[in-house]
């Protein structure tokens, strides 16, 4: 075992790292391109900025000015409403982290080897398997049967697994991984490792995986954000008497829904509420909570992409 | 002889190993995707559950086969041709723009000298992807509201008449396309960026020695190297050509009556037709139709691409 | 070297995470009801689009009471409408479930045999409960069998305007009458618009005027309706555009829209609740309802003036029903009924599920009404209809200074009896099974236009003909014929028994 491992390692050691090629832009062109992207980013960012600003605006100023970048009045009221749920937030934050970490990791653990197998021409059934993957991407049994299978056959109700397992794999990600393995890892490298006596799983683990950090990071980043943002499974599989299992997103969605209910009721019957929370600003606060983790996850992802720049340059 | 045997044994072992690697994901797919697939039967049944019986019995035994009856709510509508046109129109435009623009941007961006800047741009561009459509709808309303909207403010500032944006169909095709691109741009870019980083740098090295400039590098190295990724995404997107992003066409135009002629797609129609009743047969029928069309087109596209460039084909 | 250390790193991380997972994943145990002693536990699924934070705590308090009094506890689940549909379709087990005319449709479910026929058992097991709803049992009857227990609350719809009295009466010296016609609001709108030309005096959001359909009984959604003003034997189903009341309202709204009384983006606005400057709002409640008149909330005195109703029909009466699963054993059905009886007869117990824990979520005011605390409205705010009958709970006051009448329901029900306008086809249930595809197509067409019409944004003279043409192409006439056929059959059956419409 350790022999094989060393072989993979020595292979890597033998290969030569080269720094990425210098940019082909002239200084002027570089400046132009940067300016261009600055504008594009600004256009992209404006609505997000608007969300941030609305989340801090008072309802009064929204009513008088509409959604403005320069509200007359700032307030933290909506954020206070959020923190009124107190200890639930901490528990749900813990749940979210747990679910996200487990889901992303487990997903990668089962998707990567599969994608590798599919990327190898030696695997005789790879076409059949790809077809096998395509069907669920296009067809689904619908909510009723999915719900029934998950609750009555797999008995996932009211457990963390209900929030983790259904989102584990995705045909898209498997295909992206496979495409990367297929095009980026030189065949000669794998063949050489195999000739050295490595088995496929060893090659995969010690040669392919370390070289595929960029794509793994990409898929991991996507999956992390998917898990972090998902709340529909909680609605389906966690009953109201198991609030301790709610992930953060669902607590937030719940909060938003209850505000909407109050607003609807205040127009109709039986609501003697004298206080109606500012629905729009609260909604924007929730968006801010969604956006923040992206800023946390992304730097890690970018670091991995950068390593891609160097491993992409491996020569045998 | 012995050698052959050895090779065969080795090959068998290799296949077994591949199977083993595929096993966990395969099990997952069977449990979570294939098992619930029996729900497709809803499309061909009139669902009449009997209390106390399980779903299987209710679906297969207690419910009647009705052939294609469940599909008829789609054909009954006189607007269906317009709806299909909208669906295909937006999907094709977004499919092409959704590949060309991110690829172009990704190529431009990787060549920027300052890597910190690259990272910043990437992060900012991906943010919109994680805004929900409802929120996008609100933000857009902030720009397009008749009285307080930013656009009309500018218009009135220049002495122009304010426009009731949500009542004017002619602007909406462009608005929806721009928003569709804006929202997914960063996300798609990440995939291409990832693919670009994997391109063997030595290719560029030697190109540089040959004196190749930016455009030569793009056309002779980057694009050819990206083709498998582009083909992959193209083929997979073709599979969902009849599906549309519901939020983009329902929540972004805020379901405004006056513009529904240009905003209504198949998914919006189905939602509007079934919103107050839970008719599982009808919704199963429409999604079955969408998926079947998608599968056929996907296979055709795959075959065509396979003819042109076997490397890039999916299956 | 790098690959080696990296994989080792990842490995050790994976191991710790997985170990951690297995430690935490199974912490949540299943429900143990043993703590209440030897009790029966019923699974009760109710509707709710959101889950209040303190639901477990309140449920525990309620269970303690019911365990002691009748030896029954409940496992209450609050589920949104899509989930309710899923549970019903996938055959999940439950004992009691929320049903109504608007979510988890009672008639459809009862028709397909999902609910237990409690006609005999309710009289025998819980005679006290049987006494309470009286004539309102009709709304849960199919034929002459009873399939659910109606949760009594406001049973009819009464439409009103809520006006800024400080402005209209104080500043402008206008008189706000107790009752008016819908069109009589125009002078008020005009007066306000004159003073504030840049504002829009009439509240309007994409939902349109609340209760605008009350003057008709909807047979197929609100597409095919029976107007209230006709007598039972003349009652005929018509397309909604032939209902003069409704069209008149749309024409008025559109003229107001053009005059600038309604916000130009009304059709795309979700809610106007936050805007306290709007001087004319709509409301749906009952005579003497105080919830709208909270000065602290609005910053001015609010006066209500009724313009329509109260209308009563099967639809309005089926606002909240508890159905008992047909899969239950008789013993369990009896338990369910006893539990519902307790909800109807024990005010203190009812108040717990309705408002939460006394002292924490609400407190009693001197006149016996209830005032929710801040914690209550943040952490346990459910509608009364979600957790049982409204009439057996204490009445809620909007604030310390604006008190409700603790006996308001007596008045409300008296009003229904005396002034209620009853649907001429009360009790008629249309069986749409032959036309479901037509109905879906019609519904899509209806939804294409209705937001514009009900907000006044689009011109009915222009839009309705278009809609009509499309609906006729989709087969609305055949559908109307079918409805009328069934309606005639129903009328004949009714007259055999010598039944006459209750009122008018």
XYZ file of C-alpha atoms in Angstrom, chain A residues 73-312:
240
model
C -33.531 56.959 7.299
C -31.456 53.997 8.415
C -32.572 51.475 10.992
C -31.528 48.153 12.446
C -35.085 47.148 13.219
C -35.240 44.275 10.761
C -32.037 42.803 12.113
C -33.452 43.035 15.608
C -36.501 41.072 14.531
C -34.188 38.399 13.254
C -32.369 38.088 16.520
C -35.536 37.929 18.527
C -35.736 34.230 17.737
C -32.663 33.956 19.944
C -31.414 30.498 20.793
C -33.181 28.992 17.778
C -30.789 30.841 15.562
C -27.747 29.298 17.201
C -29.134 25.799 17.068
C -30.234 26.220 13.484
C -26.886 27.685 12.534
C -25.259 24.595 13.982
C -27.679 22.403 12.009
C -26.920 24.262 8.819
C -23.183 23.917 9.245
C -23.527 20.243 10.047
C -25.788 19.528 7.104
C -23.724 21.560 4.684
C -20.418 20.046 5.707
C -21.681 16.480 5.723
C -23.627 16.825 2.522
C -20.807 18.399 0.581
C -18.230 15.936 1.829
C -20.324 12.819 1.402
C -21.405 14.013 -2.009
C -17.839 14.469 -3.162
C -16.868 11.106 -1.713
C -19.398 9.291 -3.819
C -19.407 11.512 -6.906
C -15.667 11.722 -7.550
C -14.876 8.008 -7.901
C -17.938 7.558 -10.059
C -16.921 10.444 -12.299
C -13.429 9.005 -12.547
C -14.717 5.591 -13.561
C -16.899 7.223 -16.193
C -13.978 9.208 -17.535
C -11.828 6.139 -18.222
C -12.061 4.611 -21.666
C -11.073 1.229 -20.198
C -14.392 1.111 -18.363
C -16.554 -0.894 -20.730
C -19.927 0.167 -19.335
C -19.251 3.841 -19.105
C -21.714 4.762 -21.851
C -24.463 2.772 -20.217
C -23.717 4.506 -16.955
C -23.789 7.937 -18.528
C -27.174 7.137 -19.964
C -28.185 5.912 -16.526
C -27.253 9.364 -15.234
C -29.074 11.264 -17.953
C -32.507 9.814 -17.237
C -32.893 11.246 -13.721
C -31.567 14.578 -14.932
C -34.510 14.804 -17.318
C -37.234 12.756 -15.724
C -38.486 12.868 -12.208
C -41.242 10.955 -10.514
C -42.717 14.129 -9.126
C -43.194 15.265 -5.584
C -45.740 12.729 -4.436
C -43.745 9.639 -5.237
C -40.499 11.207 -4.066
C -42.094 12.188 -0.797
C -43.621 8.756 -0.398
C -40.349 6.947 -1.107
C -38.373 9.147 1.255
C -40.841 8.940 4.098
C -42.396 5.512 3.814
C -39.653 3.396 2.245
C -36.456 5.103 3.330
C -37.949 6.480 6.561
C -36.020 9.691 6.418
C -38.615 11.857 8.116
C -37.547 14.060 11.000
C -33.846 13.331 10.787
C -30.819 15.147 9.496
C -30.476 12.520 6.806
C -33.635 13.788 5.160
C -31.880 17.085 4.600
C -28.574 15.578 3.544
C -29.200 12.526 1.406
C -31.633 13.766 -1.249
C -29.197 16.444 -2.418
C -26.064 14.342 -2.352
C -25.409 13.839 -6.051
C -26.179 15.693 -9.198
C -25.726 14.574 -12.768
C -24.429 18.020 -13.625
C -21.599 17.873 -11.143
C -20.685 14.324 -12.021
C -20.475 15.281 -15.670
C -18.368 18.328 -14.894
C -16.010 16.246 -12.790
C -15.833 13.595 -15.467
C -15.147 16.128 -18.158
C -12.289 17.539 -16.141
C -10.779 14.155 -15.374
C -11.089 13.220 -19.018
C -9.550 16.302 -20.555
C -7.089 17.518 -17.997
C -5.328 14.544 -16.547
C -2.972 13.325 -19.244
C -3.647 9.734 -20.192
C 0.062 9.092 -20.233
C 0.298 9.985 -16.572
C -2.382 7.501 -15.597
C -0.954 4.815 -17.837
C 2.456 5.320 -16.369
C 1.084 4.969 -12.877
C -0.783 1.840 -13.882
C 2.342 0.366 -15.444
C 4.122 1.018 -12.198
C 1.664 -1.415 -10.695
C -0.913 0.990 -9.361
C -4.506 -0.060 -9.229
C -7.244 2.171 -10.585
C -8.411 3.287 -7.169
C -4.859 4.128 -6.186
C -4.308 6.063 -9.347
C -7.524 7.874 -8.679
C -6.651 8.659 -5.120
C -2.987 9.547 -5.390
C -2.675 10.872 -8.904
C -5.974 12.137 -10.185
C -7.465 13.692 -7.071
C -4.496 15.890 -6.179
C -4.410 17.129 -9.744
C -8.109 17.934 -9.785
C -8.303 20.399 -6.967
C -9.795 23.156 -9.116
C -12.785 21.152 -10.260
C -13.316 19.567 -6.861
C -13.216 22.997 -5.311
C -15.719 24.238 -7.864
C -18.162 21.433 -7.205
C -17.592 21.730 -3.466
C -18.308 25.445 -3.579
C -21.513 24.888 -5.528
C -22.652 22.103 -3.250
C -21.837 24.074 -0.122
C -23.971 26.943 -1.272
C -26.746 24.596 -2.401
C -26.929 22.952 0.980
C -26.626 26.239 2.781
C -29.499 27.769 0.846
C -31.862 24.843 0.689
C -35.007 24.882 2.783
C -37.613 22.971 0.815
C -36.507 19.553 2.123
C -36.985 20.876 5.640
C -40.507 21.886 4.774
C -41.182 18.428 3.408
C -39.401 16.196 5.854
C -39.131 17.983 9.183
C -42.425 18.295 11.022
C -43.305 21.228 13.175
C -42.755 19.182 16.326
C -39.071 18.778 15.458
C -38.093 22.418 15.301
C -34.707 21.535 16.795
C -33.709 20.048 13.423
C -34.477 23.162 11.378
C -31.549 24.552 9.420
C -30.977 28.286 9.431
C -32.500 28.828 6.019
C -35.759 27.258 7.024
C -35.971 29.267 10.219
C -35.544 32.360 8.069
C -38.089 31.265 5.480
C -40.447 30.474 8.298
C -39.978 33.919 9.711
C -40.676 35.503 6.362
C -43.785 33.404 5.906
C -45.132 34.273 9.301
C -44.686 37.964 8.571
C -46.547 37.487 5.316
C -49.322 35.742 7.199
C -49.590 38.607 9.653
C -49.812 41.030 6.778
C -52.432 39.023 4.973
C -54.439 38.562 8.136
C -54.272 42.194 9.032
C -56.231 42.809 5.872
C -58.733 40.118 6.644
C -59.979 38.662 9.826
C -59.120 37.928 13.370
C -55.823 39.725 13.509
C -55.755 42.287 16.194
C -52.015 42.713 15.780
C -51.031 46.239 16.491
C -47.588 45.723 15.075
C -46.830 44.584 11.563
C -43.150 43.900 10.906
C -41.621 45.535 7.846
C -41.914 42.650 5.412
C -39.693 43.911 2.640
C -36.777 44.926 4.797
C -36.926 41.660 6.718
C -36.890 39.790 3.448
C -33.800 41.696 2.419
C -32.130 40.897 5.724
C -32.679 37.252 4.925
C -31.031 37.761 1.551
C -28.041 39.320 3.247
C -27.760 36.233 5.419
C -27.733 34.130 2.255
C -25.139 36.248 0.533
C -22.645 36.475 3.378
C -21.490 32.842 3.304
C -20.701 33.197 -0.376
C -18.109 35.733 0.599
C -16.715 33.290 3.120
C -16.635 30.269 0.835
C -15.286 31.965 -2.226
C -11.791 32.875 -1.112
C -11.117 29.205 -0.329
C -12.435 28.216 -3.667
C -10.249 30.750 -5.387
C -7.192 29.481 -3.625
C -7.938 26.057 -5.038
C -8.412 27.511 -8.487
C -5.002 29.093 -8.264
C -3.386 25.776 -7.447
C -5.091 24.645 -10.632
C -2.943 27.137 -12.476
C 0.165 25.364 -11.333
C -0.898 21.749 -11.538
C -2.205 22.421 -14.992
